[in-house]
Short mmCIF file of C-alpha atoms and ligand atoms in Angstrom, two decimals:
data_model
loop_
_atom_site.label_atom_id
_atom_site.label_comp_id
_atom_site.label_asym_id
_atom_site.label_seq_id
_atom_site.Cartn_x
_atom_site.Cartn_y
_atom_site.Cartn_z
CA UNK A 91 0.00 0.00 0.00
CA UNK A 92 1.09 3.69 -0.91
CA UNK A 93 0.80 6.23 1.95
CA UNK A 94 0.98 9.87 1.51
CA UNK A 95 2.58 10.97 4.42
CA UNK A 96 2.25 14.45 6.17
CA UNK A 97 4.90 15.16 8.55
CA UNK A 98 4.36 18.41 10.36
CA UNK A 99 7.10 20.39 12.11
CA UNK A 100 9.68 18.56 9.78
CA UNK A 101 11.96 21.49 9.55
CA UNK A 102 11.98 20.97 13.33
CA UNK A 103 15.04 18.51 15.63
CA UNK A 104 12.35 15.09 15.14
CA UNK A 105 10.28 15.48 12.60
CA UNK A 106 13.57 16.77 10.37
CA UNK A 107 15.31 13.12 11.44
CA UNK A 108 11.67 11.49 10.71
CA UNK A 109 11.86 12.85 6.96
CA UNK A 110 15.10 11.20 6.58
CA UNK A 111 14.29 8.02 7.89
CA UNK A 112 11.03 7.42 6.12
CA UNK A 113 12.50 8.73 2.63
CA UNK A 114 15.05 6.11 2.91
CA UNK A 115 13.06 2.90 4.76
CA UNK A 116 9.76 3.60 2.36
CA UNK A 117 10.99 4.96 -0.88
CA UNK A 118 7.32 4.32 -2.49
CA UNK A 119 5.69 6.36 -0.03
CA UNK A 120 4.73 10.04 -0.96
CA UNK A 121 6.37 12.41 2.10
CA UNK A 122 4.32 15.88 2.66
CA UNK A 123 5.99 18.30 5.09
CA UNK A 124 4.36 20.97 6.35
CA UNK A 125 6.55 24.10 8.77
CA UNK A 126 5.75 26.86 9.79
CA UNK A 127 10.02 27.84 9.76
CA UNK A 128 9.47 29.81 13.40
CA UNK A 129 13.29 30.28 14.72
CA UNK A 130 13.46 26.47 15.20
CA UNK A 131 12.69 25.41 11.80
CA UNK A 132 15.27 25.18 9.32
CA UNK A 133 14.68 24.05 5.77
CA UNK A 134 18.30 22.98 5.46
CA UNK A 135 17.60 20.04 7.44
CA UNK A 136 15.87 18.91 5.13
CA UNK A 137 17.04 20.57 1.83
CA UNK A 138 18.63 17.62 -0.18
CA UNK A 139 14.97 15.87 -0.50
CA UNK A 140 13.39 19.10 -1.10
CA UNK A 141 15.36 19.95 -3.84
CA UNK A 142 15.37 17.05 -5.46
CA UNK A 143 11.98 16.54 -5.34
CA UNK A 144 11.66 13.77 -2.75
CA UNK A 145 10.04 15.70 -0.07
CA UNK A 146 6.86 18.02 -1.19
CA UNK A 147 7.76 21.50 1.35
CA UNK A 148 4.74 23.79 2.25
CA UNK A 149 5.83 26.91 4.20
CA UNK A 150 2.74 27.52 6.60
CA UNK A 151 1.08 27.14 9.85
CA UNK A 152 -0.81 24.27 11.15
CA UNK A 153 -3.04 26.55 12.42
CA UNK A 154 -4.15 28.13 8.91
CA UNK A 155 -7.46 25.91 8.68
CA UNK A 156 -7.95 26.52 4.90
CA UNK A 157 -3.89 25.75 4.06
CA UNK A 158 -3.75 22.65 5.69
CA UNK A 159 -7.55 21.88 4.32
CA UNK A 160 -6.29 22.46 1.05
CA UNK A 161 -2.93 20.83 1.62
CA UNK A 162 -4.38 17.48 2.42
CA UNK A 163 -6.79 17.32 -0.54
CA UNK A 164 -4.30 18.52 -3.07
CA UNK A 165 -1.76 15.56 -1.92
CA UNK A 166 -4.42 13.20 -1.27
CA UNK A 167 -2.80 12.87 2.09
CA UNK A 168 -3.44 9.28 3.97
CA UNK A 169 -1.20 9.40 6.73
CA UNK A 170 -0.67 12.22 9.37
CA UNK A 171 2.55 12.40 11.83
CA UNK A 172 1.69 15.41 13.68
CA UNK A 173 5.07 16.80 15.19
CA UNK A 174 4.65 20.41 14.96
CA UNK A 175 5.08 22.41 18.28
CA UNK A 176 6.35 25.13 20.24
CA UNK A 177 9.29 22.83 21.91
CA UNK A 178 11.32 24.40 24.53
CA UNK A 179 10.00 24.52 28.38
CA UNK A 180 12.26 27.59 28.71
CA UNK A 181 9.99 29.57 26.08
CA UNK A 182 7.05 28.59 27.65
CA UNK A 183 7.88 29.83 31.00
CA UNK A 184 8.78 33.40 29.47
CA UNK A 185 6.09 33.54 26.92
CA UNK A 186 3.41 30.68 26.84
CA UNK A 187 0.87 31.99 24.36
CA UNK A 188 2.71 30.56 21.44
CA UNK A 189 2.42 27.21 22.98
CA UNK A 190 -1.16 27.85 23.42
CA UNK A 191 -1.26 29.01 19.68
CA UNK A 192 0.59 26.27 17.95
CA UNK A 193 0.03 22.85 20.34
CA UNK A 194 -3.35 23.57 21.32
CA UNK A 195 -5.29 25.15 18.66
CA UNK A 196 -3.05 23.79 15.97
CA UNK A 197 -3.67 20.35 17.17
CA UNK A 198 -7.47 21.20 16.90
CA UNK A 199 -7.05 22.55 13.23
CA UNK A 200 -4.82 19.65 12.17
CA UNK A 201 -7.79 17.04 13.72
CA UNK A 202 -10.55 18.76 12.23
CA UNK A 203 -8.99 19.25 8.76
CA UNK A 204 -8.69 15.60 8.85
CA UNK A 205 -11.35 14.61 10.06
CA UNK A 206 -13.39 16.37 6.96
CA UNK A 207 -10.87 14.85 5.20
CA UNK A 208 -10.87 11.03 6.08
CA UNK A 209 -14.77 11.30 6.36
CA UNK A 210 -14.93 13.00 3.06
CA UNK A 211 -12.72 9.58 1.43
CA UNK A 212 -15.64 7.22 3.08
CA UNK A 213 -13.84 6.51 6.52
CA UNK A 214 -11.11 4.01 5.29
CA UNK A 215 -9.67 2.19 7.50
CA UNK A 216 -6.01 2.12 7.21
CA UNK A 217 -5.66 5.95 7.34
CA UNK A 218 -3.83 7.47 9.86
CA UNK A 219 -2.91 10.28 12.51
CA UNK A 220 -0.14 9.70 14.62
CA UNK A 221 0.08 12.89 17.30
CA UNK A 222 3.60 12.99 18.63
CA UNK A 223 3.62 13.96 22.67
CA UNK A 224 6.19 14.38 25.59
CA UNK A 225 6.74 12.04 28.71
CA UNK A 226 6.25 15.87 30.53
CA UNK A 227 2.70 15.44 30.46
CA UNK A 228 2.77 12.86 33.40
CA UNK A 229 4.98 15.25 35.18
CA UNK A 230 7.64 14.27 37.84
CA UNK A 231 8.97 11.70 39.36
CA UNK A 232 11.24 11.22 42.77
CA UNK A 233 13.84 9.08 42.85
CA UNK A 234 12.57 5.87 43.92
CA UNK A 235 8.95 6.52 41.85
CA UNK A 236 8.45 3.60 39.44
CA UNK A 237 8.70 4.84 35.35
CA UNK A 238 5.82 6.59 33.45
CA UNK A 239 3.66 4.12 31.51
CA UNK A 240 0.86 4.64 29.58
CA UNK A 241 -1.74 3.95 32.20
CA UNK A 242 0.06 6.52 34.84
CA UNK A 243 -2.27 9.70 35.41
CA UNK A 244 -1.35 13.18 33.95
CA UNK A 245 -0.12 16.05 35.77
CA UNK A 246 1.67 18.34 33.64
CA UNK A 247 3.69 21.29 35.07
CA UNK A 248 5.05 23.77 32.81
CA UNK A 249 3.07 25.62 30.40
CA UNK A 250 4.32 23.15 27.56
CA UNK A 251 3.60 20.40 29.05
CA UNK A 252 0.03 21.48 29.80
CA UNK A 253 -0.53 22.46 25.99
CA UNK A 254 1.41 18.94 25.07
CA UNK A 255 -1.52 17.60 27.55
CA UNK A 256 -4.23 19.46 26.60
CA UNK A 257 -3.01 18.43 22.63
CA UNK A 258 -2.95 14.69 23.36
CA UNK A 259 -6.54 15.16 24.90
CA UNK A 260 -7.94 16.68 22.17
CA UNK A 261 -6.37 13.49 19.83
CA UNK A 262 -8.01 11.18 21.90
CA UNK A 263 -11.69 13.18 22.24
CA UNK A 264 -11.09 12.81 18.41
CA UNK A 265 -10.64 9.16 18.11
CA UNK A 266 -13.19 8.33 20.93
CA UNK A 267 -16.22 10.40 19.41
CA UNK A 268 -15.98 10.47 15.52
CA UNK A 269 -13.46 7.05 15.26
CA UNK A 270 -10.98 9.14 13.53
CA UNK A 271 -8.09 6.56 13.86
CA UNK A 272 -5.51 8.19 16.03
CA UNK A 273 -2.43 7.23 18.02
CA UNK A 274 -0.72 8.83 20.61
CA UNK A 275 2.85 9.09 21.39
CA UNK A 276 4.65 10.34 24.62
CA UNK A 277 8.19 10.33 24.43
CA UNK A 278 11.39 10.88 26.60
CA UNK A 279 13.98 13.23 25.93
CA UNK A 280 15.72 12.79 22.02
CA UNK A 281 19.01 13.93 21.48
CA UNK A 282 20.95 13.45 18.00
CA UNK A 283 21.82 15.79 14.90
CA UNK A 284 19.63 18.79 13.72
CA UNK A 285 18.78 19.18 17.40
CA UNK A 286 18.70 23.21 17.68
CA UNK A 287 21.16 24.52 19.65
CA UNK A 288 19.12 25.58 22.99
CA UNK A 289 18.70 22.49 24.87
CA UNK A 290 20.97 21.20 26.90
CA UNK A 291 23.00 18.27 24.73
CA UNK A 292 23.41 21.00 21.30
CA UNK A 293 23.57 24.34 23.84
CA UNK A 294 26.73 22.47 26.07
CA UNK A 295 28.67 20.84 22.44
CA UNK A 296 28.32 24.71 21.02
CA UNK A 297 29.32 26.82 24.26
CA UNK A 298 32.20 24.45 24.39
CA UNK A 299 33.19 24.72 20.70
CA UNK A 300 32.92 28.68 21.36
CA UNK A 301 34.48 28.64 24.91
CA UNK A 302 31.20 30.38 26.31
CA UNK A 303 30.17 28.81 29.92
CA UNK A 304 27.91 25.81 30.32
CA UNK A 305 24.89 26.58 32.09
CA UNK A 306 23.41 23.86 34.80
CA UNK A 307 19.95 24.97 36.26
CA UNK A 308 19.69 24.07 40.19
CA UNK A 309 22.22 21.78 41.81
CA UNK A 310 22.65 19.26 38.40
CA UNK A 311 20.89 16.58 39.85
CA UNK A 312 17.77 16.37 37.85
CA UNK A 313 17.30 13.51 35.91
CA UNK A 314 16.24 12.46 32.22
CA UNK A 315 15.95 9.33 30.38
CA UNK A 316 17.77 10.38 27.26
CA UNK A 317 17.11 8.20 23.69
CA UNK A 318 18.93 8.71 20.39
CA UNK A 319 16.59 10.43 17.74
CA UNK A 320 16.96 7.59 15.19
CA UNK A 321 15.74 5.41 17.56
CA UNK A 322 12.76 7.68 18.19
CA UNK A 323 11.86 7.87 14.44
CA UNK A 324 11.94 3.78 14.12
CA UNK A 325 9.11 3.84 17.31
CA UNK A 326 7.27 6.29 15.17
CA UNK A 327 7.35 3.98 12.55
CA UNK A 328 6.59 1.06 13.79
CA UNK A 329 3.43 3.01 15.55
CA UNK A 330 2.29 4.21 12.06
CA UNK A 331 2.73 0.97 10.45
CA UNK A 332 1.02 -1.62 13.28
CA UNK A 333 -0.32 0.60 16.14
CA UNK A 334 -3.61 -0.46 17.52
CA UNK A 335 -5.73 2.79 16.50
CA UNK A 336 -7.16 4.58 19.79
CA UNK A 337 -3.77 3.32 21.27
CA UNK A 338 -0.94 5.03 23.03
CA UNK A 339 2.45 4.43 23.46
CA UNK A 340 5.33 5.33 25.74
CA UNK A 341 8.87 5.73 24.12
CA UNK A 342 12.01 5.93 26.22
CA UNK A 343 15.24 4.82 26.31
CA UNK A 344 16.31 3.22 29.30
CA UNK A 345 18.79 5.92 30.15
CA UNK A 346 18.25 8.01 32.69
CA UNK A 347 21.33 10.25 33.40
CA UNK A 348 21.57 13.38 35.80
CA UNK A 349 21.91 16.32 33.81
CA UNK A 350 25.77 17.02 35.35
CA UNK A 351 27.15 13.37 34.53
CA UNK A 352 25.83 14.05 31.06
CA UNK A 353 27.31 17.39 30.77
CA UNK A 354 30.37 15.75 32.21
CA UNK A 355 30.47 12.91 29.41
CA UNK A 356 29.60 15.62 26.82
CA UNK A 357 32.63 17.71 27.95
CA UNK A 358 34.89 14.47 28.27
CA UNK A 359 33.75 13.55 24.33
CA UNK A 360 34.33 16.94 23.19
CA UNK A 361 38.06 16.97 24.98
CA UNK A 362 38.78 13.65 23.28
CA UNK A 363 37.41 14.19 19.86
CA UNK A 364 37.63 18.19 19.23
CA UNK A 365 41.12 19.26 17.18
CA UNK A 366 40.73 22.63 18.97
CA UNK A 367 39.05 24.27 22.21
CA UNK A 368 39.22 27.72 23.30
CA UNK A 369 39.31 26.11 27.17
CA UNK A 370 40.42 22.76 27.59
CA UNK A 371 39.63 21.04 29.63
CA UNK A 372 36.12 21.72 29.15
CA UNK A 373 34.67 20.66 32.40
CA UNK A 374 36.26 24.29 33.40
CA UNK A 375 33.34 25.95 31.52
CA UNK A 376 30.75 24.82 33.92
CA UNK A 377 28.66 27.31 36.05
CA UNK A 378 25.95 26.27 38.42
CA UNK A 379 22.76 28.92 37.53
CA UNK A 380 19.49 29.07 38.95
CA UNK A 381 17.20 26.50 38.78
CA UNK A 382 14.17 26.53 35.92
CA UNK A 383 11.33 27.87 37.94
CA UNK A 384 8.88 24.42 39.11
CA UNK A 385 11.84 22.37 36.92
CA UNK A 386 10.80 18.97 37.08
CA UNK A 387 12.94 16.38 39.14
CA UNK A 388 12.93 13.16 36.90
CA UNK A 389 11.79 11.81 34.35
CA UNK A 390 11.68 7.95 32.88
CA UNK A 391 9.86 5.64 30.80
CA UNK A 392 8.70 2.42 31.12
CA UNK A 393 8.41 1.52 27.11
CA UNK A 394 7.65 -2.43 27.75
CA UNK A 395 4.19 -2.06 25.65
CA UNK A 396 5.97 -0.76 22.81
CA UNK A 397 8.38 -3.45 22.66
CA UNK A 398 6.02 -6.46 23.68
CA UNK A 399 3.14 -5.08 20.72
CA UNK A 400 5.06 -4.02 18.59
CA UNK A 401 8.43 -5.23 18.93
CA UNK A 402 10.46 -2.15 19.51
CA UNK A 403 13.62 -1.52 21.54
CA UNK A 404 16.08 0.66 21.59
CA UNK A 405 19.33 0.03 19.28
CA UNK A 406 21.35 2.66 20.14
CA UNK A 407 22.98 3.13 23.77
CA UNK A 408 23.47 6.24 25.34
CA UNK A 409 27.50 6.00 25.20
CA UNK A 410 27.37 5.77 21.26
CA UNK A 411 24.73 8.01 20.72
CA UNK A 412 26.44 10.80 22.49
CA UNK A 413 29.63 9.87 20.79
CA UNK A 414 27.66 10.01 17.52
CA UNK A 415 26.28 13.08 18.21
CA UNK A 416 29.91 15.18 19.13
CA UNK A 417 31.36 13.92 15.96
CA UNK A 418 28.02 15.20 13.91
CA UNK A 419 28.19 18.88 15.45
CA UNK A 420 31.69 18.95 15.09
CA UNK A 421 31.21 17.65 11.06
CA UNK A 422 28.59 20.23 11.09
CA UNK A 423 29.18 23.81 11.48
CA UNK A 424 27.83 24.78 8.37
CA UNK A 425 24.32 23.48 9.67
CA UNK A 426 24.79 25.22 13.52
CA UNK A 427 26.88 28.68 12.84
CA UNK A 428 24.33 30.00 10.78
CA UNK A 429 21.69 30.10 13.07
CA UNK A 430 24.62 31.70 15.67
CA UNK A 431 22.53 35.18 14.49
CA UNK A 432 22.83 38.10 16.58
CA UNK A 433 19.40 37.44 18.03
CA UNK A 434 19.84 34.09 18.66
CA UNK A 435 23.03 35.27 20.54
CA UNK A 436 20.95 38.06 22.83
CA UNK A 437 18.36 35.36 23.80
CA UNK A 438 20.80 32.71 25.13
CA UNK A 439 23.19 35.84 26.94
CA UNK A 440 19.69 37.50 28.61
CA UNK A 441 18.77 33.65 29.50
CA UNK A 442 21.97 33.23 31.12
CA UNK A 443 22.49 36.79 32.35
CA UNK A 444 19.17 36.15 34.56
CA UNK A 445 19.88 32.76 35.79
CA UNK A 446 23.04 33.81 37.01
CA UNK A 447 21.80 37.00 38.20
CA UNK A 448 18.17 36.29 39.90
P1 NAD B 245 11.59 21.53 17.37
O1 NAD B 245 11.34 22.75 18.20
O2 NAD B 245 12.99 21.16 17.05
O3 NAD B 245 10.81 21.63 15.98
C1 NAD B 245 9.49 22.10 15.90
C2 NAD B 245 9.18 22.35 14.43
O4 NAD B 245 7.81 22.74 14.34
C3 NAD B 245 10.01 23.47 13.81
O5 NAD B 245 10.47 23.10 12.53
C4 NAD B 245 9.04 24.64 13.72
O6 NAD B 245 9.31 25.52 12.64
C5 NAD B 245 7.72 23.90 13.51
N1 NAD B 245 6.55 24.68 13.94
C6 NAD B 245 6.41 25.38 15.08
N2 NAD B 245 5.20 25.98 15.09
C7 NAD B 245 4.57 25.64 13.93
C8 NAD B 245 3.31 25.94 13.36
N3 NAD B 245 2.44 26.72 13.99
N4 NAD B 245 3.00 25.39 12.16
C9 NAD B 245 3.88 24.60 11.52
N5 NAD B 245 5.10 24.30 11.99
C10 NAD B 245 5.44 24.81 13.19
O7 NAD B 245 10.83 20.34 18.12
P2 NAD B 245 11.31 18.87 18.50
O8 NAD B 245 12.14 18.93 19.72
O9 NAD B 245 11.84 18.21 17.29
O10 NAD B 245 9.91 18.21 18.90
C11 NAD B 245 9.04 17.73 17.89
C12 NAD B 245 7.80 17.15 18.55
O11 NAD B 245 8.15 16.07 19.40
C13 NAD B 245 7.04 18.14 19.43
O12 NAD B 245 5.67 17.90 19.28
C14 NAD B 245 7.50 17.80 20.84
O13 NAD B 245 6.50 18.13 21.78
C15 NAD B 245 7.69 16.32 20.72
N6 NAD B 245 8.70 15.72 21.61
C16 NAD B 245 9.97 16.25 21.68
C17 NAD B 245 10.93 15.62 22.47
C18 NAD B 245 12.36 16.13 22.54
O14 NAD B 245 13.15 15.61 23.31
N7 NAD B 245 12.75 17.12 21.74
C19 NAD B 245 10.59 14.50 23.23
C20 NAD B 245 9.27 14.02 23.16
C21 NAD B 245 8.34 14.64 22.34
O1 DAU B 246 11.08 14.90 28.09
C1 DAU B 246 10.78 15.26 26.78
C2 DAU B 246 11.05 16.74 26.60
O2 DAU B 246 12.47 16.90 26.57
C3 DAU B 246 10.43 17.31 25.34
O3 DAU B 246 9.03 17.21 25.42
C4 DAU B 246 10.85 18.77 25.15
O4 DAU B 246 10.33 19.27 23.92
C5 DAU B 246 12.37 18.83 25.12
O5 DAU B 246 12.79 20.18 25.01
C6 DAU B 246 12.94 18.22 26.38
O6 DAU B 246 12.61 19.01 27.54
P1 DAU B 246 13.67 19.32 28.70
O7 DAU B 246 13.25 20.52 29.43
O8 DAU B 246 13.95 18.08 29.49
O9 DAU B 246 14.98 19.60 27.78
P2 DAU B 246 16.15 20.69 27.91
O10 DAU B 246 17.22 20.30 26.95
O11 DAU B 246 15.62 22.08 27.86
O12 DAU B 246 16.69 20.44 29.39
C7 DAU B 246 17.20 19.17 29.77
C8 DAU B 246 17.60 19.26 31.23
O13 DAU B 246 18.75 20.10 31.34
C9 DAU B 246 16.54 19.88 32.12
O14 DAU B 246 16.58 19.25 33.39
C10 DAU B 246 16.97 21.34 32.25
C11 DAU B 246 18.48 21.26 32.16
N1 DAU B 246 19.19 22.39 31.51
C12 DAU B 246 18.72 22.83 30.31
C13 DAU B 246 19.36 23.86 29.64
C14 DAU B 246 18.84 24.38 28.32
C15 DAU B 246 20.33 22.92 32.09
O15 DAU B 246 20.75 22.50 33.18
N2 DAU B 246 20.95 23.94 31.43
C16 DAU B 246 20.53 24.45 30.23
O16 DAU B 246 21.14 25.40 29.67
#
């Protein structure tokens, strides 16, 4: 069977590595992305299927009702992976209506457009929308607490999260009460290439590379259970492919690492791997800032469904993902310096000008 695939967000960190994956492990299926470009989005992710015709771009918003009406009957669209968002907790905290823009009503837009859509084709079956959420929707866990699974109650605590929340509620109301034939998603934290350079993994390789200090919120200590992108993208697959529809699944990687010992191994990598470093050793670029305000503790996923139903599991382990991803940024300036722009710049310096400063 065919599938024209929509992939929203795929200028974006996942969806970008998503676009890549499924050109090359489904070569007969038709790939649709649709971004928005905000300052996360960056077409030259994804520029060498663009341009040569693999990958069908539309520059727009998810939440532009007739666009994405129009988009999905003009590319006789069969297959939705919904990855669009407003990303960064950070953001959120400072200004949250975006979030409330793009993840809420977006979501809503996106569901309804296919729902008209799929209802307009007859219903068929094998259509589907995959919606793409965050482990942060369960919120956090202490140190003994078992993993997040999908049964485990939500209680989201930033303003992303809530939107994420509020997003994967909306996909559900949708499959429960017209039988639109959605899955949901809730991932850990991905790290890999393309991943834009203000969270953590991307921010620490880059300050290093430029000898600018590493920022760690709080005391270090919190926890996250860290999976390599690729392996995120085969989940998503195998979810699109033989997910139960109504179903959700949790996605994580078994590798839950406090945020110092990973900036630690990052810096370590960096001092074994980089030709030159302004500071060397790089652990001396550390500086302890103040914490994320209501930051959440841990996080971790239990992903057993996912690899009992559908036969998932990690392949990639944490040592030789990170390793993987050093040797990409440092292969890659031509993908990070440009988007080094001055305002870029004077949000990360007034981000860490306040946390060090409160
Ligand atoms: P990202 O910030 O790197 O990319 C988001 C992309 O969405 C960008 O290309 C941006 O231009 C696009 N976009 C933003 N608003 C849009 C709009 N209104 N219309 C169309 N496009 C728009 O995000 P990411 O980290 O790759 O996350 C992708 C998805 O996966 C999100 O839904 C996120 O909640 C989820 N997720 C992320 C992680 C993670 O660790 N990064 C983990 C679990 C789940
Ligand atoms: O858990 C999945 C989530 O992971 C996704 O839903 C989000 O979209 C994604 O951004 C990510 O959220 P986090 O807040 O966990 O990622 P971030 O890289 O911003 O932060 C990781 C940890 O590192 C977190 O505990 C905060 C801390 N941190 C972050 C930054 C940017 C620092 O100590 N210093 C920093 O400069």
């Amino acid at each position: 069977m065919t599938r024209s695939l929509l992939i929203t967000g795929g200028a974006g960190f996942i969806a970008g590595n998503l676009v890549h994956h499924w050109a090359a492990a489904h070569p007969a299926d038709r790939l649709v992305v649709l971004d928005a470009l905000t300052y996360a989005g960056n077409r030259a992710t994804i520029a060498p299927l663009i341009d040569s015709g693999r990958v069908a771009f539309v520059h727009g918003s998810i939440t532009d009702g007739p666009l994405v009406t129009a988009l999905l009957a003009d590319h006789g669209i069969t297959h939705v992976a919904h990855l669009a968002a407003e990303s960064h907790v950070d953001r959120s905290i400072s200004g949250p209506g975006a979030f409330l823009d793009t993840n809420i009503h977006g979501t809503f837009v996106l569901l309804e457009a296919f729902r008209t859509h799929w209802t307009a084709a007859g219903s068929p079956d094998h259509w589907r929308f995959l919606h793409v959420s965050t482990d942060e929707v369960f919120g956090s866990l202490e140190p003994h607490d078992p993993a997040f699974h999908e049964g485990t109650p939500y209680a989201p605590r930033s303003p992303y999260a809530a939107s994420k929340a509020a997003s994967d509620h909306l996909a559900r109301a949708w499959q429960h009460t017209y039988g639109l034939p959605v899955l949901v998603s809730n991932c850990s934290n991905n790290y890999g290439p393309y991943h834009f350079p203000e969270k953590l993994i991307p921010l620490t390789l880059i300050n290093i590379l430029l000898g600018r200090p590493i920022p760690v919120y709080g005391d270090g200590q919190n926890v996250r259970d860290w999976l390599f992108v690729e392996d995120h993208c085969r989940a998503l697959d195998r979810i699109l492919e033989a997910g139960t529809p109504g179903g959700t699944y949790c996605i994580g990687g078994c590798n839950e690492v406090a945020n110092l010992d990973l900036v630690h191994q990052l810096c370590d990598l960096m001092d074994e791997l980089a030709p030159e470093l302004p500071v060397r050793p790089s652990r001396g670029l550390i500086r302890f800032v103040a914490d994320r305000p209501g930051h959440d503790r841990r996080y971790a996923i239990d992903a057993s469904l996912l690899q009992r139903e559908l036969g998932w599991q990690p392949q990639v382990t944490v040592a030789e993902g990170l390793r993987r991803t050093v040797a990409w940024y440092l292969a890659h300036p031509d993908w990070w310096r440009p988007l080094l722009s001055d305002t870029y710049a004077a949000y990360l310096d007034s981000q860490y000008a306040q946390r060090l400063n409160p």
